[in-house]
């Protein structure tokens, strides 16, 4: 069974540019999460989806970050415009349902210059 | 305010010996705890979990102990193997929230 797929794996952009990350969860997983992981830190939740509905986006900086999960499967996370402090690893995870184990993708490492 | 703390950023252990990774938390409302293992350039993978109604959970070489009065949990790996070398994150979830708070991780190195 394929795991959580994320692309791109690495991205280098200049500040003020837009960037987008894509996530394909494990087939059949209704719950999808986006996490931010800064260097030397643990993952921090940005947003959680139940099917196509964002049910917890309290940690998402809505002035520059946006996310969508059309049709309740794939999801994209966008930053516009990117700032130097956005350099981090962006992890996507999915689970069968809310209470089930979360499975993480390999992450997208973003470097903003 | 770090609600989940892993105070040891790194740990080295000889192959075959026991590895003990520690995690402290401050929120008494946490009721479910997990350990994840992370290899370089990969996402974290689930290792083992424990509910607050238990004080021990075992899965093969991995055992998690929970001391609620001390707000402390630990992961024991016996015997340690070189393939166990990774970063280990503990995570905690508040009752009814389904939101996990992760610690900062401990890098384990198992020496052959």
CSV table of C-alpha atoms in Angstrom, one decimal:
chain,number,residue,atom,x,y,z
A,1,UNK,CA,0.0,0.0,0.0
A,2,UNK,CA,1.4,3.4,-1.0
A,3,UNK,CA,2.1,5.8,1.8
A,4,UNK,CA,1.4,9.5,2.0
A,5,UNK,CA,2.9,11.2,-1.1
A,6,UNK,CA,4.2,14.8,-1.0
A,7,UNK,CA,5.7,16.9,-3.7
A,8,UNK,CA,8.0,18.6,-4.3
A,9,UNK,CA,10.5,17.2,-1.8
A,10,UNK,CA,12.6,20.3,-1.9
A,11,UNK,CA,11.8,23.9,-2.9
A,12,UNK,CA,14.0,27.0,-2.9
A,13,UNK,CA,12.4,30.3,-3.6
A,14,UNK,CA,13.1,34.0,-3.0
A,15,UNK,CA,11.2,35.9,-0.4
A,16,UNK,CA,7.9,37.4,-1.5
A,17,UNK,CA,7.4,34.6,-4.1
A,18,UNK,CA,4.4,32.2,-3.9
A,19,UNK,CA,4.9,28.5,-3.2
A,20,UNK,CA,2.6,25.5,-3.2
A,21,UNK,CA,2.9,22.0,-1.7
A,22,UNK,CA,0.9,19.0,-2.7
A,23,UNK,CA,-0.2,16.0,-0.7
A,24,UNK,CA,-1.8,12.7,-1.6
A,25,UNK,CA,-3.0,10.9,1.5
A,26,UNK,CA,-3.3,7.1,1.9
A,27,UNK,CA,-6.3,5.8,0.0
A,28,UNK,CA,-9.4,5.8,2.2
A,29,UNK,CA,-8.0,8.1,4.8
A,30,UNK,CA,-10.6,10.7,5.6
A,31,UNK,CA,-8.5,12.9,7.9
A,32,UNK,CA,-5.6,14.9,6.5
A,33,UNK,CA,-3.2,17.1,8.4
A,34,UNK,CA,-0.6,19.7,7.5
A,35,UNK,CA,2.2,20.2,9.9
A,36,UNK,CA,5.1,22.7,10.1
A,37,UNK,CA,8.4,21.5,11.5
A,38,UNK,CA,11.1,24.0,12.2
A,39,UNK,CA,14.7,22.9,12.7
A,40,UNK,CA,15.2,21.2,16.0
A,41,UNK,CA,11.5,21.3,16.8
A,42,UNK,CA,8.7,18.8,16.7
A,43,UNK,CA,5.9,19.0,14.1
A,44,UNK,CA,3.2,21.7,14.8
A,45,UNK,CA,-0.3,21.4,13.4
A,46,UNK,CA,-1.3,24.0,10.8
A,47,UNK,CA,-4.6,22.6,9.7
A,48,UNK,CA,-6.7,19.5,9.8
A,49,UNK,CA,-9.3,18.3,7.3
A,50,UNK,CA,-12.2,15.9,7.8
A,51,UNK,CA,-12.9,14.9,4.2
A,52,UNK,CA,-13.0,18.3,2.4
A,53,UNK,CA,-13.9,20.4,5.5
A,54,UNK,CA,-11.2,22.2,7.4
A,55,UNK,CA,-12.2,21.6,11.0
A,56,UNK,CA,-9.1,22.9,12.8
A,57,UNK,CA,-7.2,25.8,11.2
A,58,UNK,CA,-6.5,27.8,14.3
A,59,UNK,CA,-2.7,27.6,13.8
A,60,UNK,CA,-2.7,28.5,10.2
A,61,UNK,CA,-1.4,32.1,9.5
A,62,UNK,CA,-4.3,33.1,7.3
A,63,UNK,CA,-2.8,36.3,6.1
A,64,UNK,CA,-0.3,34.4,3.9
A,65,UNK,CA,-1.2,30.7,4.2
A,66,UNK,CA,-4.1,28.9,2.5
A,67,UNK,CA,-5.0,25.3,2.0
A,68,UNK,CA,-7.6,23.3,0.2
A,69,UNK,CA,-8.7,19.7,-0.1
A,70,UNK,CA,-11.0,19.5,-3.1
A,71,UNK,CA,-13.1,16.3,-3.3
A,72,UNK,CA,-11.7,15.2,0.0
A,73,UNK,CA,-8.6,13.5,-1.3
A,74,UNK,CA,-5.5,15.5,-2.4
A,75,UNK,CA,-4.6,18.7,-0.6
A,76,UNK,CA,-2.5,21.7,-1.4
A,77,UNK,CA,-0.9,24.2,1.0
A,78,UNK,CA,0.0,27.6,-0.3
A,79,UNK,CA,2.1,30.4,1.0
A,80,UNK,CA,1.8,33.8,-0.7
A,81,UNK,CA,4.0,35.7,-0.2
A,82,UNK,CA,6.8,33.6,1.4
A,83,UNK,CA,8.9,35.1,4.1
A,84,UNK,CA,12.4,34.1,5.3
A,85,UNK,CA,10.9,32.7,8.5
A,86,UNK,CA,8.8,30.2,6.5
A,87,UNK,CA,11.9,28.1,5.8
A,88,UNK,CA,11.0,24.7,7.3
A,89,UNK,CA,9.8,21.3,6.5
A,90,UNK,CA,6.1,21.0,5.7
A,91,UNK,CA,4.7,17.6,6.6
A,92,UNK,CA,1.4,16.1,5.5
A,93,UNK,CA,-0.2,13.2,7.4
A,94,UNK,CA,-3.4,11.2,7.1
A,95,UNK,CA,-5.4,8.9,9.2
A,96,UNK,CA,-8.5,6.7,8.6
A,97,UNK,CA,-10.4,8.9,11.0
A,98,UNK,CA,-9.8,11.4,13.8
A,99,UNK,CA,-8.8,8.9,16.5
A,100,UNK,CA,-6.6,6.7,14.4
A,101,UNK,CA,-2.9,6.6,13.9
A,102,UNK,CA,-1.5,9.4,11.8
A,103,UNK,CA,0.8,8.4,8.9
A,104,UNK,CA,3.3,11.0,7.7
A,105,UNK,CA,4.6,11.8,4.3
A,106,UNK,CA,8.3,12.5,3.8
A,107,UNK,CA,7.7,16.3,3.9
A,108,UNK,CA,8.7,19.2,1.7
A,109,UNK,CA,11.7,21.1,2.7
A,110,UNK,CA,11.3,24.8,1.9
A,111,UNK,CA,14.2,27.3,1.8
A,112,UNK,CA,13.3,30.9,1.4
A,113,UNK,CA,16.2,33.2,0.4
B,1,UNK,CA,5.3,27.5,26.5
B,2,UNK,CA,6.5,24.0,25.7
B,3,UNK,CA,3.8,21.6,26.9
B,4,UNK,CA,5.8,18.5,25.9
B,5,UNK,CA,9.5,18.4,26.6
B,6,UNK,CA,12.3,16.1,25.6
B,7,UNK,CA,15.2,17.5,27.6
B,8,UNK,CA,17.8,15.3,26.1
B,9,UNK,CA,18.6,16.3,22.5
B,10,UNK,CA,20.8,13.3,21.9
B,11,UNK,CA,21.6,9.9,23.4
B,12,UNK,CA,24.3,7.3,22.5
B,13,UNK,CA,24.0,3.7,23.4
B,14,UNK,CA,26.0,0.6,22.7
B,15,UNK,CA,24.3,-2.1,20.5
B,16,UNK,CA,22.5,-4.7,22.7
B,17,UNK,CA,22.1,-2.3,25.6
B,18,UNK,CA,18.9,-0.6,26.7
B,19,UNK,CA,18.0,2.8,25.3
B,20,UNK,CA,15.8,5.0,27.5
B,21,UNK,CA,14.2,8.1,26.0
B,22,UNK,CA,12.4,10.5,28.3
B,23,UNK,CA,9.5,12.9,27.9
B,24,UNK,CA,7.9,15.3,30.3
B,25,UNK,CA,4.6,17.1,29.9
B,26,UNK,CA,2.9,19.9,31.8
B,27,UNK,CA,-0.8,19.6,30.9
B,28,UNK,CA,-2.6,17.2,33.2
B,29,UNK,CA,-5.5,17.0,30.6
B,30,UNK,CA,-3.4,15.0,28.2
B,31,UNK,CA,-4.8,11.5,28.0
B,32,UNK,CA,-3.0,9.8,25.1
B,33,UNK,CA,0.6,9.6,24.3
B,34,UNK,CA,2.6,8.4,21.3
B,35,UNK,CA,6.2,7.9,20.2
B,36,UNK,CA,7.2,8.5,16.6
B,37,UNK,CA,10.6,7.6,15.0
B,38,UNK,CA,12.1,9.7,12.3
B,39,UNK,CA,14.9,8.8,9.9
B,40,UNK,CA,16.6,11.6,7.9
B,41,UNK,CA,14.6,12.8,4.9
B,42,UNK,CA,11.6,10.8,5.9
B,43,UNK,CA,8.5,11.6,7.8
B,44,UNK,CA,7.9,10.4,11.3
B,45,UNK,CA,6.6,6.9,11.6
B,46,UNK,CA,4.4,5.7,14.5
B,47,UNK,CA,6.1,3.5,17.0
B,48,UNK,CA,4.0,2.9,20.1
B,49,UNK,CA,1.2,4.6,22.1
B,50,UNK,CA,-0.2,4.5,25.6
B,51,UNK,CA,-3.5,5.7,27.0
B,52,UNK,CA,-3.6,7.4,30.4
B,53,UNK,CA,-5.5,4.6,31.9
B,54,UNK,CA,-2.4,2.4,31.6
B,55,UNK,CA,1.0,2.7,33.0
B,56,UNK,CA,2.8,0.4,30.6
B,57,UNK,CA,2.5,-0.8,27.0
B,58,UNK,CA,4.8,-3.2,25.3
B,59,UNK,CA,5.4,-4.0,21.6
B,60,UNK,CA,8.4,-6.3,21.0
B,61,UNK,CA,11.6,-4.5,21.9
B,62,UNK,CA,9.7,-1.3,22.6
B,63,UNK,CA,8.0,-0.5,25.9
B,64,UNK,CA,6.5,2.8,26.9
B,65,UNK,CA,6.0,3.7,30.6
B,66,UNK,CA,3.7,6.4,31.8
B,67,UNK,CA,3.9,8.0,35.3
B,68,UNK,CA,0.9,10.3,35.5
B,69,UNK,CA,1.7,11.7,38.9
B,70,UNK,CA,5.1,12.8,37.6
B,71,UNK,CA,3.8,13.8,34.2
B,72,UNK,CA,6.5,11.7,32.7
B,73,UNK,CA,6.7,9.0,30.1
B,74,UNK,CA,9.7,7.0,28.8
B,75,UNK,CA,10.4,4.7,25.9
B,76,UNK,CA,12.6,1.7,26.5
B,77,UNK,CA,14.3,-0.1,23.6
B,78,UNK,CA,15.8,-3.5,24.5
B,79,UNK,CA,18.0,-4.6,23.0
B,80,UNK,CA,19.1,-1.6,21.0
B,81,UNK,CA,20.1,-2.1,17.4
B,82,UNK,CA,22.0,0.1,15.0
B,83,UNK,CA,18.8,0.4,12.9
B,84,UNK,CA,17.1,2.1,15.9
B,85,UNK,CA,19.4,5.2,15.3
B,86,UNK,CA,16.9,7.9,14.5
B,87,UNK,CA,15.2,10.9,16.1
B,88,UNK,CA,12.4,10.0,18.5
B,89,UNK,CA,9.5,12.3,19.1
B,90,UNK,CA,7.0,11.9,21.9
B,91,UNK,CA,3.5,13.4,21.4
B,92,UNK,CA,0.6,14.0,23.7
B,93,UNK,CA,-3.1,14.6,23.0
B,94,UNK,CA,-5.6,16.4,25.2
B,95,UNK,CA,-8.9,14.7,26.1
B,96,UNK,CA,-11.4,15.2,23.4
B,97,UNK,CA,-9.1,17.4,21.3
B,98,UNK,CA,-7.4,15.0,18.9
B,99,UNK,CA,-4.7,17.6,18.5
B,100,UNK,CA,-1.2,16.2,19.1
B,101,UNK,CA,1.5,18.3,20.8
B,102,UNK,CA,5.0,17.1,19.9
B,103,UNK,CA,8.2,17.3,21.8
B,104,UNK,CA,11.4,18.6,20.2
B,105,UNK,CA,12.9,15.1,19.7
B,106,UNK,CA,15.8,13.1,20.9
B,107,UNK,CA,18.4,11.8,18.5
B,108,UNK,CA,19.4,8.3,19.4
B,109,UNK,CA,22.6,6.8,18.1
B,110,UNK,CA,23.2,3.1,18.6
B,111,UNK,CA,26.8,2.2,18.3
B,112,UNK,CA,27.8,-1.1,16.8
